XYZ file of C-alpha atoms in Angstrom:
417
model
C -50.375 4.191 -7.142
C -48.862 1.796 -4.591
C -46.827 3.461 -1.879
C -43.700 1.470 -2.814
C -43.836 2.988 -6.331
C -44.202 6.448 -4.809
C -41.109 5.801 -2.743
C -39.189 4.689 -5.831
C -40.137 7.854 -7.713
C -39.241 10.094 -4.765
C -35.890 8.344 -4.315
C -35.055 8.627 -8.015
C -35.959 12.322 -7.917
C -33.903 12.874 -4.762
C -36.993 14.394 -3.151
C -36.230 14.051 0.559
C -39.298 16.008 1.628
C -41.627 13.626 -0.221
C -39.739 10.631 1.182
C -40.296 11.940 4.705
C -43.970 12.548 4.018
C -44.356 9.036 2.603
C -42.737 7.548 5.730
C -45.415 9.164 7.881
C -48.122 7.755 5.603
C -46.419 4.353 5.627
C -46.404 4.156 9.404
C -50.099 5.013 9.618
C -51.518 2.817 6.886
C -49.188 -0.039 5.837
C -48.647 -3.519 7.175
C -45.363 -4.247 9.037
C -44.128 -6.455 6.188
C -44.522 -3.593 3.713
C -42.809 -1.194 6.105
C -39.883 -3.590 6.457
C -39.512 -3.832 2.661
C -39.597 -0.043 2.316
C -36.964 0.308 5.066
C -34.625 -1.998 3.154
C -35.352 -0.102 -0.081
C -34.416 3.199 1.576
C -31.228 1.776 3.075
C -30.092 0.269 -0.223
C -30.735 3.621 -1.925
C -28.515 5.376 0.614
C -31.323 6.926 2.685
C -29.878 5.469 5.869
C -31.447 7.796 8.418
C -34.857 7.472 6.807
C -34.560 3.674 6.656
C -33.502 3.605 10.306
C -36.516 5.744 11.159
C -38.833 3.098 9.698
C -36.965 0.311 11.499
C -37.188 2.229 14.776
C -40.974 2.434 14.397
C -41.149 -1.305 13.662
C -39.047 -2.009 16.729
C -41.499 0.049 18.766
C -44.245 -2.241 17.493
C -42.195 -5.415 18.066
C -39.721 -4.617 20.864
C -38.492 -8.215 21.265
C -37.939 -8.946 17.562
C -34.212 -9.791 17.393
C -33.846 -9.443 13.613
C -35.150 -5.883 13.776
C -32.567 -5.088 16.438
C -29.778 -6.470 14.261
C -30.962 -4.667 11.127
C -31.338 -1.395 12.957
C -27.967 -1.771 14.718
C -26.189 -2.245 11.392
C -27.699 0.975 10.059
C -26.925 2.858 13.266
C -23.261 1.883 12.889
C -23.288 3.315 9.385
C -24.557 6.675 10.654
C -22.077 6.801 13.562
C -24.562 5.930 16.292
C -22.417 3.102 17.640
C -23.447 3.329 21.288
C -27.107 2.757 20.532
C -26.206 -0.003 18.073
C -24.162 -1.828 20.710
C -27.021 -1.595 23.194
C -29.339 -3.221 20.686
C -26.923 -6.029 19.822
C -26.006 -6.834 23.408
C -29.696 -6.986 24.349
C -30.256 -10.029 22.111
C -30.474 -13.108 24.284
C -28.310 -16.180 23.773
C -31.210 -18.594 23.343
C -32.540 -16.827 20.223
C -31.845 -18.102 16.712
C -30.485 -14.662 15.804
C -27.818 -14.648 18.513
C -24.966 -15.878 16.218
C -25.907 -13.130 13.737
C -25.756 -10.576 16.549
C -22.299 -11.849 17.495
C -21.210 -11.453 13.864
C -22.489 -7.878 13.775
C -20.574 -7.151 16.978
C -17.469 -8.671 15.370
C -17.938 -6.398 12.346
C -18.116 -3.397 14.645
C -14.985 -4.338 16.592
C -13.148 -5.061 13.343
C -14.003 -1.602 11.991
C -12.645 -0.115 15.212
C -9.406 -2.080 14.865
C -10.190 -4.192 17.933
C -9.241 -7.424 16.212
C -8.956 -9.654 19.268
C -12.444 -8.671 20.426
C -13.787 -9.268 16.908
C -12.173 -12.704 16.733
C -13.605 -13.579 20.145
C -17.157 -12.785 18.971
C -16.775 -14.822 15.779
C -15.381 -17.754 17.752
C -18.398 -17.572 20.058
C -20.693 -17.746 17.041
C -18.716 -20.662 15.572
C -19.163 -22.652 18.772
C -22.906 -22.396 18.176
C -22.754 -22.941 14.395
C -19.397 -24.590 13.613
C -20.240 -25.397 9.977
C -21.809 -22.077 9.040
C -19.911 -20.917 5.947
C -20.745 -17.232 6.467
C -19.102 -17.333 9.904
C -16.057 -19.213 8.604
C -15.713 -16.670 5.798
C -16.029 -13.792 8.274
C -13.230 -15.246 10.368
C -11.044 -15.719 7.278
C -11.633 -12.090 6.302
C -10.682 -10.955 9.791
C -7.518 -13.067 9.790
C -6.584 -11.597 6.415
C -6.923 -8.071 7.777
C -4.858 -9.081 10.815
C -2.077 -10.352 8.553
C -2.507 -13.968 9.663
C -2.251 -15.234 6.111
C -1.631 -18.941 6.713
C -4.650 -19.262 8.992
C -6.801 -17.308 6.541
C -5.663 -19.457 3.623
C -6.618 -22.643 5.469
C -10.171 -21.367 6.018
C -10.579 -20.028 2.464
C -9.373 -23.317 0.965
C -11.727 -25.303 3.192
C -14.612 -23.133 2.000
C -13.526 -23.499 -1.633
C -13.932 -27.269 -1.401
C -17.697 -26.706 -1.079
C -18.401 -23.464 -2.963
C -16.810 -21.136 -5.486
C -18.332 -17.925 -4.172
C -19.554 -16.597 -0.854
C -20.922 -13.191 0.158
C -20.322 -11.994 -3.395
C -16.615 -12.885 -3.245
C -15.063 -15.476 -5.562
C -12.784 -17.575 -3.390
C -10.158 -18.082 -6.089
C -9.715 -14.288 -6.223
C -9.454 -14.035 -2.474
C -6.906 -16.840 -2.293
C -4.828 -15.156 -4.984
C -4.949 -11.957 -2.962
C -3.985 -13.651 0.308
C -1.109 -15.621 -1.188
C 0.214 -12.412 -2.750
C -0.171 -10.527 0.516
C 1.884 -13.238 2.185
C 4.528 -13.048 -0.577
C 3.751 -16.619 -1.710
C 3.523 -15.445 -5.313
C 4.074 -18.865 -6.914
C 0.941 -20.133 -5.138
C -1.030 -17.004 -6.057
C -0.495 -17.413 -9.807
C -2.787 -20.455 -10.387
C -5.569 -18.823 -8.387
C -5.298 -15.657 -10.485
C -5.427 -17.791 -13.634
C -8.498 -19.615 -12.351
C -10.193 -16.324 -11.534
C -9.517 -15.032 -15.038
C -11.437 -17.977 -16.510
C -14.570 -16.545 -14.867
C -14.017 -12.864 -15.599
C -11.261 -10.737 -17.075
C -10.638 -7.403 -15.368
C -7.644 -5.054 -15.359
C -7.200 -5.594 -11.627
C -7.042 -9.376 -11.932
C -4.663 -9.193 -14.888
C -2.429 -6.766 -13.033
C -2.530 -8.935 -9.915
C -1.372 -11.917 -11.959
C 1.306 -9.835 -13.679
C 2.616 -8.558 -10.354
C 2.687 -12.049 -8.833
C 4.481 -13.350 -11.934
C 7.036 -10.524 -11.712
C 7.738 -11.288 -8.065
C 8.029 -14.990 -8.911
C 10.577 -14.041 -11.635
C 8.268 -15.221 -14.422
C 8.947 -12.082 -16.407
C 7.619 -13.316 -19.773
C 4.241 -14.090 -18.194
C 4.272 -10.704 -16.470
C 4.927 -8.910 -19.778
C 2.093 -10.758 -21.536
C -0.450 -9.972 -18.848
C 0.599 -6.335 -18.561
C 0.142 -5.861 -22.281
C -3.337 -7.337 -21.870
C -3.987 -4.810 -19.101
C -2.964 -1.970 -21.434
C -5.247 -3.298 -24.169
C -8.169 -3.499 -21.755
C -7.445 -0.185 -20.010
C -4.738 2.050 -21.560
C -4.936 4.364 -18.542
C -4.156 1.668 -15.972
C -1.156 3.677 -14.811
C 0.504 1.063 -12.587
C 0.900 -1.272 -15.558
C 3.380 0.957 -17.395
C 6.026 1.028 -14.664
C 5.772 -2.690 -13.940
C 5.893 -3.500 -17.674
C 9.049 -1.450 -18.058
C 10.598 -3.170 -15.049
C 9.682 -6.599 -16.444
C 11.283 -5.796 -19.808
C 14.344 -4.560 -17.951
C 14.635 -7.854 -16.069
C 14.564 -9.583 -19.469
C 17.451 -7.291 -20.534
C 15.249 -5.770 -23.222
C 16.186 -2.191 -22.402
C 14.739 -0.680 -25.577
C 11.286 -2.120 -24.872
C 11.646 -1.106 -21.227
C 12.417 2.487 -22.178
C 9.624 2.566 -24.760
C 7.142 1.261 -22.166
C 8.112 3.870 -19.588
C 7.919 6.700 -22.119
C 4.436 5.515 -23.089
C 3.542 5.605 -19.418
C 4.702 9.213 -19.210
C 2.374 10.161 -22.059
C -0.478 8.777 -19.933
C 0.626 10.270 -16.618
C 3.102 13.139 -16.699
C 2.924 13.710 -12.945
C 4.201 10.340 -11.717
C 7.637 10.817 -10.179
C 8.341 7.065 -10.141
C 7.911 6.910 -13.923
C 10.449 9.714 -14.377
C 12.901 8.027 -12.018
C 12.750 4.710 -13.840
C 12.891 6.489 -17.207
C 16.080 8.155 -15.996
C 17.578 4.852 -14.910
C 16.719 3.169 -18.234
C 18.111 6.092 -20.230
C 21.371 5.801 -18.272
C 21.567 2.090 -19.076
C 21.126 2.911 -22.749
C 23.687 5.719 -22.639
C 21.145 8.441 -23.368
C 22.617 10.698 -20.703
C 20.937 13.959 -21.726
C 17.477 12.403 -21.512
C 18.413 10.580 -18.318
C 19.360 13.819 -16.589
C 16.171 15.478 -17.799
C 14.008 12.633 -16.460
C 15.719 12.643 -13.070
C 15.466 16.401 -12.724
C 11.760 16.248 -13.595
C 11.218 13.664 -10.853
C 12.856 16.057 -8.388
C 10.728 18.962 -9.636
C 7.622 16.907 -8.880
C 8.956 16.022 -5.418
C 11.962 17.987 -4.125
C 12.244 15.488 -1.239
C 12.438 12.460 -3.556
C 15.664 11.035 -2.168
C 16.065 8.154 -4.631
C 15.861 10.452 -7.648
C 18.222 12.991 -6.095
C 20.764 10.309 -5.223
C 20.545 8.890 -8.754
C 21.128 12.329 -10.255
C 24.032 13.141 -7.923
C 25.615 9.744 -8.656
C 25.340 10.432 -12.381
C 26.830 13.923 -12.060
C 29.640 12.543 -9.883
C 30.465 9.820 -12.409
C 30.491 12.468 -15.161
C 32.933 14.542 -13.029
C 30.538 17.490 -13.042
C 31.697 18.642 -9.654
C 30.132 22.097 -9.774
C 26.732 20.570 -10.529
C 27.142 18.130 -7.628
C 28.013 21.002 -5.307
C 25.107 23.120 -6.496
C 22.581 20.326 -5.965
C 23.845 19.239 -2.557
C 24.170 22.815 -1.283
C 20.603 23.527 -2.380
C 19.374 20.545 -0.366
C 21.513 21.503 2.631
C 20.139 25.038 2.560
C 16.654 23.567 2.930
C 17.850 21.818 6.105
C 17.383 18.365 4.605
C 19.748 15.994 6.392
C 20.572 13.643 3.530
C 23.879 12.174 4.603
C 23.975 9.849 1.577
C 24.859 12.905 -0.527
C 27.642 14.237 1.693
C 30.477 11.982 0.397
C 29.757 13.208 -3.141
C 29.893 16.820 -2.006
C 33.102 16.205 -0.056
C 34.847 14.726 -3.094
C 33.534 17.453 -5.399
C 34.779 20.225 -3.115
C 38.157 18.494 -2.765
C 38.531 18.365 -6.540
C 37.579 22.043 -6.716
C 40.291 22.689 -4.077
C 37.802 24.121 -1.621
C 39.302 22.107 1.199
C 37.416 23.829 3.995
C 34.021 22.829 2.575
C 35.354 19.393 1.646
C 36.440 18.845 5.260
C 33.042 20.036 6.497
C 31.195 17.523 4.310
C 33.588 14.683 5.118
C 32.947 15.361 8.800
C 29.172 15.455 8.260
C 29.281 12.199 6.318
C 31.444 10.362 8.862
C 28.656 9.522 11.336
C 26.566 7.563 8.829
C 29.436 6.232 6.701
C 32.046 5.124 9.231
C 31.335 1.475 8.353
C 31.911 2.165 4.636
C 35.533 1.300 3.844
C 35.506 3.093 0.482
C 34.395 6.363 2.097
C 36.760 5.925 5.030
C 39.719 5.336 2.709
C 39.016 8.565 0.823
C 38.548 10.420 4.097
C 41.859 9.240 5.574
C 43.839 10.238 2.489
C 42.105 13.615 2.408
C 43.081 14.186 6.051
C 46.676 13.227 5.309
C 46.830 15.658 2.400
C 45.475 18.387 4.684
C 48.047 17.597 7.360
C 45.438 16.485 9.885
C 47.566 13.574 11.161
C 45.798 13.000 14.472
C 42.417 12.679 12.809
C 43.910 10.516 10.066
C 45.280 8.201 12.761
C 41.803 7.736 14.268
C 40.285 6.997 10.854
C 43.151 4.608 10.139
C 42.389 2.695 13.342
C 38.756 2.424 12.291
C 39.816 1.133 8.872
C 42.038 -1.483 10.473
C 39.083 -2.587 12.604
C 36.946 -2.901 9.444
C 39.692 -4.628 7.444
C 41.992 -6.335 9.984
C 43.935 -8.206 7.285
C 44.761 -5.078 5.295
C 48.481 -4.465 5.922
C 48.487 -0.895 4.576
C 46.274 0.282 7.421
C 48.633 -1.277 9.939
C 51.535 0.428 8.191
C 49.636 3.718 8.166
C 48.933 3.553 11.880
C 52.560 2.738 12.651
C 53.813 5.624 10.541
C 51.376 8.086 12.090
C 52.072 6.826 15.600
């Protein structure tokens, strides 16, 4: 049996001991070409240290072989031996044919470390040597994408797309759709998503198109593609929320509510689904269900501010002052400084004639709400009712500053002065 077949069988069996024994045999009896093939086989199978061991032996035999240095350096980076990998890459001389490839490997390393400027410098060095090399241009585009330089990345991707549809296993129409979306140019992303879907249909591509269409306010297109996502993968959880939101933007609240409830049958632990279900139920006047959805969102995440604020707003509008007080006091007892809730608590306590607590919450709310004329108006009248004329005067002055043309604040200040 050929040694390569023995390696295959040992790899498939997960027999590391046999793999190690075969490596020793390989180094003693096989030609360098066969050893190189086995090293690549091991690396592709995930036996990185064993593959590197074979490459290290080959490098011992051919110490000046640049390609071996590059191959070994790439594996060493994978197994967190970066220092040795960098030594190998930086030892490759500029006059060799492999030097641009070494620069690209160095760029990959710096990019993984978040050293984007150093990575870009290495790619630019390689491009000076090989300005038309598509792999280098693609690598620079990928780096620019990660850096958030979307316009520059798009220019390079589109230049590449004029000559090829795919590079390094990446379809350029997909990448352009992704980059345009990342840069919030959703109208430009849509045709690239549609082109990509002519080659293959996947839930991710359909959802990407649906999301871009939603952001571009093409809600009908978004709904169609999201329903296709559900058909292809009923458990594609993100589709349910976006579908409900798209129906809502079309003012089809019944379909929106039905979509979000279907989502909850698929994922009963998604707080965002419960929040949106609560909001849709409120729009439809199903207040009991709305409250239940919002409370469930808070159960899943007691620090979910948006759900808590929605619930408190609902309870306030329903004049359920005791429930408002109970909820806000519970949050306050947990030392959560959510000043957005304090005006509701202040009003609720005032209605319940607990003026001491109402004053406490008005005072707490003042810092973050002193630019809010509606809050300030309620606060000033509360202070007047409580006989706190000096404080009411100060709030009145602030109101006049916010609304200089409002005569009643001028009259108030004059009367209090």
